[in-house]
mmCIF file of C-alpha atoms in Angstrom:
data_model
loop_
_atom_site.group_PDB
_atom_site.id
_atom_site.type_symbol
_atom_site.label_atom_id
_atom_site.label_comp_id
_atom_site.label_asym_id
_atom_site.label_seq_id
_atom_site.Cartn_x
_atom_site.Cartn_y
_atom_site.Cartn_z
ATOM 1 C CA ALA A 12 0.081 0.077 -0.022
ATOM 2 C CA GLY A 13 1.467 3.334 -1.064
ATOM 3 C CA SER A 14 1.953 5.388 1.757
ATOM 4 C CA GLU A 15 3.462 8.934 1.500
ATOM 5 C CA PRO A 16 6.869 9.260 3.503
ATOM 6 C CA VAL A 17 6.563 11.342 6.470
ATOM 7 C CA PRO A 18 8.349 14.777 5.996
ATOM 8 C CA PRO A 19 10.915 15.543 8.419
ATOM 9 C CA PRO A 20 10.003 18.085 11.009
ATOM 10 C CA PRO A 21 11.016 21.601 10.548
ATOM 11 C CA PRO A 22 14.218 22.584 11.935
ATOM 12 C CA LEU A 23 13.983 24.009 15.532
ATOM 13 C CA ALA A 24 15.067 27.680 15.755
ATOM 14 C CA LEU A 25 15.949 29.015 19.025
ATOM 15 C CA GLU A 26 16.688 33.078 19.682
ATOM 16 C CA VAL A 27 18.975 33.695 22.655
ATOM 17 C CA THR A 28 19.374 37.237 23.958
ATOM 18 C CA LEU A 29 22.277 37.685 26.367
ATOM 19 C CA ALA A 30 22.264 40.301 28.909
ATOM 20 C CA ALA A 31 24.843 40.819 31.722
ATOM 21 C CA ASP A 32 24.883 42.742 34.729
ATOM 22 C CA ASN A 33 27.063 45.790 34.398
ATOM 23 C CA GLY A 34 29.965 44.205 36.826
ATOM 24 C CA PHE A 35 30.082 41.495 34.202
ATOM 25 C CA TYR A 36 31.890 43.625 31.648
ATOM 26 C CA SER A 37 34.138 46.699 31.757
ATOM 27 C CA HIS A 38 32.546 49.941 31.660
ATOM 28 C CA ILE A 39 35.450 52.111 31.751
ATOM 29 C CA ALA A 40 35.014 53.530 28.331
ATOM 30 C CA GLU A 41 31.205 54.221 29.122
ATOM 31 C CA LEU A 42 32.092 55.844 32.706
ATOM 32 C CA ARG A 43 34.669 58.346 30.785
ATOM 33 C CA ALA A 44 32.540 59.300 27.977
ATOM 34 C CA ARG A 45 29.747 60.150 30.629
ATOM 35 C CA GLY A 46 32.510 62.106 32.612
ATOM 36 C CA LEU A 47 31.989 59.879 35.595
ATOM 37 C CA PRO A 48 34.726 58.771 37.915
ATOM 38 C CA LEU A 49 35.950 55.118 37.831
ATOM 39 C CA THR A 50 33.978 54.121 41.381
ATOM 40 C CA ALA A 51 31.670 51.736 41.968
ATOM 41 C CA GLU A 52 28.923 54.323 42.566
ATOM 42 C CA SER A 53 29.349 55.565 39.079
ATOM 43 C CA LEU A 54 28.856 52.114 37.713
ATOM 44 C CA ALA A 55 25.968 51.709 39.611
ATOM 45 C CA SER A 56 24.364 54.907 37.874
ATOM 46 C CA LEU A 57 24.710 53.103 34.760
ATOM 47 C CA PRO A 58 21.176 51.813 33.069
ATOM 48 C CA PRO A 59 21.143 48.336 34.226
ATOM 49 C CA LEU A 60 22.032 45.389 31.657
ATOM 50 C CA LEU A 61 23.968 48.175 29.568
ATOM 51 C CA ARG A 62 25.303 46.594 26.225
ATOM 52 C CA PRO A 63 29.147 46.634 26.400
ATOM 53 C CA ALA A 64 30.821 48.691 23.872
ATOM 54 C CA ALA A 65 33.556 47.184 21.757
ATOM 55 C CA GLY A 66 36.887 48.790 21.708
ATOM 56 C CA ASP A 67 38.830 50.300 18.777
ATOM 57 C CA ASN A 68 39.845 46.635 18.246
ATOM 58 C CA GLY A 69 36.353 45.408 17.997
ATOM 59 C CA ASP A 70 36.668 43.173 21.279
ATOM 60 C CA VAL A 71 34.475 43.716 24.461
ATOM 61 C CA ALA A 72 36.297 44.143 27.306
ATOM 62 C CA LYS A 73 35.245 41.920 29.851
ATOM 63 C CA THR A 74 36.094 41.822 33.537
ATOM 64 C CA GLY A 75 38.061 38.611 33.426
ATOM 65 C CA LEU A 76 38.248 35.768 36.282
ATOM 66 C CA GLY A 77 36.463 33.179 34.384
ATOM 67 C CA SER A 78 33.492 35.688 33.307
ATOM 68 C CA SER A 79 33.331 34.165 29.737
ATOM 69 C CA ALA A 80 33.436 30.628 31.427
ATOM 70 C CA THR A 81 30.843 31.722 33.900
ATOM 71 C CA LEU A 82 28.586 33.343 31.041
ATOM 72 C CA VAL A 83 29.084 29.849 28.573
ATOM 73 C CA THR A 84 28.161 27.836 31.855
ATOM 74 C CA SER A 85 25.118 29.972 32.810
ATOM 75 C CA LEU A 86 23.944 29.666 29.115
ATOM 76 C CA VAL A 87 24.526 25.814 29.022
ATOM 77 C CA ALA A 88 22.694 25.422 31.848
ATOM 78 C CA ALA A 89 19.775 27.472 30.968
ATOM 79 C CA LEU A 90 19.466 25.710 27.713
ATOM 80 C CA LEU A 91 19.689 22.111 29.248
ATOM 81 C CA HIS A 92 17.204 23.062 31.953
ATOM 82 C CA THR A 93 14.972 24.544 29.291
ATOM 83 C CA LEU A 94 15.247 21.233 27.253
ATOM 84 C CA GLY A 95 14.241 19.366 30.483
ATOM 85 C CA ALA A 96 17.557 17.370 30.493
ATOM 86 C CA ILE A 97 18.795 18.938 33.701
ATOM 87 C CA SER A 98 16.992 20.623 36.648
ATOM 88 C CA LEU A 99 17.952 23.933 38.369
ATOM 89 C CA PRO A 100 16.276 25.509 41.715
ATOM 90 C CA GLU A 101 14.228 28.282 41.197
ATOM 91 C CA PRO A 102 15.382 31.652 42.143
ATOM 92 C CA GLY A 103 15.054 31.718 46.154
ATOM 93 C CA GLY A 104 14.856 28.385 46.655
ATOM 94 C CA PRO A 105 14.118 24.591 44.874
ATOM 95 C CA PRO A 106 11.282 24.514 42.624
ATOM 96 C CA ALA A 107 8.351 23.011 43.780
ATOM 97 C CA ALA A 108 8.792 19.671 41.793
ATOM 98 C CA ALA A 109 12.165 19.461 43.367
ATOM 99 C CA ALA A 110 10.705 19.813 46.864
ATOM 100 C CA ALA A 111 8.102 17.250 45.970
ATOM 101 C CA GLN A 112 10.754 14.870 44.259
ATOM 102 C CA PRO A 113 13.918 15.604 45.757
ATOM 103 C CA LYS A 114 16.689 14.822 43.509
ATOM 104 C CA SER A 115 19.249 12.029 44.051
ATOM 105 C CA GLN A 116 22.855 12.796 44.845
ATOM 106 C CA GLU A 117 23.578 10.451 41.967
ATOM 107 C CA ARG A 118 21.404 11.989 39.530
ATOM 108 C CA GLU A 119 22.282 15.769 40.595
ATOM 109 C CA GLU A 120 26.286 14.334 39.913
ATOM 110 C CA ARG A 121 25.120 13.102 36.680
ATOM 111 C CA GLU A 122 23.304 16.458 35.538
ATOM 112 C CA LEU A 123 26.437 18.398 36.682
ATOM 113 C CA ALA A 124 28.747 16.089 34.936
ATOM 114 C CA MET A 125 26.809 16.517 31.610
ATOM 115 C CA LEU A 126 26.610 20.538 32.276
ATOM 116 C CA HIS A 127 30.460 20.501 32.854
ATOM 117 C CA ALA A 128 31.369 18.484 29.885
ATOM 118 C CA LEU A 129 29.052 20.780 27.504
ATOM 119 C CA ALA A 130 29.969 23.653 29.023
ATOM 120 C CA GLN A 131 33.938 22.861 28.568
ATOM 121 C CA VAL A 132 33.358 22.062 24.980
ATOM 122 C CA CYS A 133 31.445 25.285 24.101
ATOM 123 C CA HIS A 134 33.932 27.496 26.259
ATOM 124 C CA CYS A 135 36.654 25.709 24.108
ATOM 125 C CA ALA A 136 34.830 26.597 20.913
ATOM 126 C CA ALA A 137 34.110 30.164 21.959
ATOM 127 C CA GLN A 138 37.676 30.710 22.966
ATOM 128 C CA GLY A 139 39.128 28.800 19.772
ATOM 129 C CA LYS A 140 41.226 26.921 22.321
ATOM 130 C CA VAL A 141 41.508 24.351 24.807
ATOM 131 C CA GLY A 142 42.136 26.096 28.372
ATOM 132 C CA SER A 143 43.118 24.542 31.503
ATOM 133 C CA GLY A 144 38.813 24.014 32.123
ATOM 134 C CA PHE A 145 39.660 25.328 35.724
ATOM 135 C CA ASP A 146 37.002 28.078 35.432
ATOM 136 C CA VAL A 147 34.213 26.266 33.548
ATOM 137 C CA CYS A 148 34.918 23.631 36.346
ATOM 138 C CA ALA A 149 34.381 26.440 39.167
ATOM 139 C CA ALA A 150 31.425 27.929 37.214
ATOM 140 C CA THR A 151 29.772 24.500 37.196
ATOM 141 C CA PHE A 152 30.779 23.301 40.875
ATOM 142 C CA GLY A 153 31.445 26.338 42.487
ATOM 143 C CA SER A 154 34.584 25.303 43.928
ATOM 144 C CA HIS A 155 37.659 23.204 43.504
ATOM 145 C CA ARG A 156 39.788 21.044 45.408
ATOM 146 C CA TYR A 157 43.691 20.722 44.135
ATOM 147 C CA CYS A 158 46.024 18.717 45.849
ATOM 148 C CA ARG A 159 49.598 18.742 44.384
ATOM 149 C CA PHE A 160 51.873 16.178 45.650
ATOM 150 C CA SER A 161 55.719 16.225 46.156
ATOM 151 C CA PRO A 162 57.634 16.137 43.041
ATOM 152 C CA ALA A 163 59.891 13.651 45.214
ATOM 153 C CA THR A 164 56.938 11.139 45.097
ATOM 154 C CA ILE A 165 57.251 10.236 41.180
ATOM 155 C CA GLN A 166 60.889 11.099 40.915
ATOM 156 C CA PRO A 167 61.774 7.349 40.586
ATOM 157 C CA LEU A 168 59.541 7.554 37.263
ATOM 158 C CA LEU A 169 60.944 10.656 36.175
ATOM 159 C CA GLY A 170 64.391 9.041 35.989
ATOM 160 C CA LEU A 171 63.499 6.195 33.640
ATOM 161 C CA ALA A 172 64.618 6.264 30.245
ATOM 162 C CA GLU A 173 62.336 7.745 27.622
ATOM 163 C CA GLY A 174 59.662 5.625 26.435
ATOM 164 C CA ALA A 175 60.525 3.158 29.171
ATOM 165 C CA ALA A 176 57.775 1.730 30.532
ATOM 166 C CA PRO A 177 57.910 1.583 34.432
ATOM 167 C CA PRO A 178 57.706 -1.864 36.216
ATOM 168 C CA PRO A 179 54.329 -2.282 37.884
ATOM 169 C CA ALA A 180 56.215 -2.412 41.335
ATOM 170 C CA LEU A 181 57.512 1.022 40.756
ATOM 171 C CA LEU A 182 54.429 2.350 39.500
ATOM 172 C CA LEU A 183 52.193 1.176 42.363
ATOM 173 C CA GLY A 184 54.572 2.347 44.605
ATOM 174 C CA ALA A 185 54.392 6.114 43.280
ATOM 175 C CA ILE A 186 50.513 5.830 43.176
ATOM 176 C CA GLY A 187 50.547 4.365 47.113
ATOM 177 C CA SER A 188 53.138 7.024 48.083
ATOM 178 C CA ALA A 189 51.163 9.977 46.293
ATOM 179 C CA GLY A 190 47.908 8.822 48.384
ATOM 180 C CA ARG A 191 50.039 9.122 51.561
ATOM 181 C CA ALA A 192 52.342 12.069 50.892
ATOM 182 C CA PRO A 193 51.624 15.455 52.639
ATOM 183 C CA ALA A 194 49.635 17.345 49.997
ATOM 184 C CA LEU A 195 49.280 20.900 49.541
ATOM 185 C CA GLU A 196 45.671 21.228 49.359
ATOM 186 C CA HIS A 197 43.979 24.510 47.896
ATOM 187 C CA GLU A 198 40.763 25.330 47.689
ATOM 188 C CA ALA A 199 39.768 27.652 44.827
#
């Protein structure tokens, strides 16, 4: 029986407008153009969500300190939430649905891992390079725990000839030693 093929659905369109708090971008040029001093009070006097001006080179001056990673991570989180892939708390507290059905720790970890992976890829694409990822990680999880072990812990491994495979006992000794060695821990 000659049934007609089902046409594909129309492509989805999504328009996103990003607006950032005035503290997100540098508005020094705007403050100077208005003859205002470079103070927090002057920044607060600007209209909210002021569109940042591009400099002579066409770039927008960000504040730095992971601001682009935060923006990308927030956008990815909002899109994933809108598409139902993750659930985010409502402003001021958990959403009613979350209160009725609390999220398991395992589910929350899976959702954060998905958000982190996608945000990291998107941030690399936006930056045009692969960075350390610390900024996206902090934007996703809120903090870091970085442990650096003593270089002496792996010194026997560093002394091997280039390309030589470490004997299993030496490798296991270094791993075990790293777990027991005094570490320099830093919370970011």
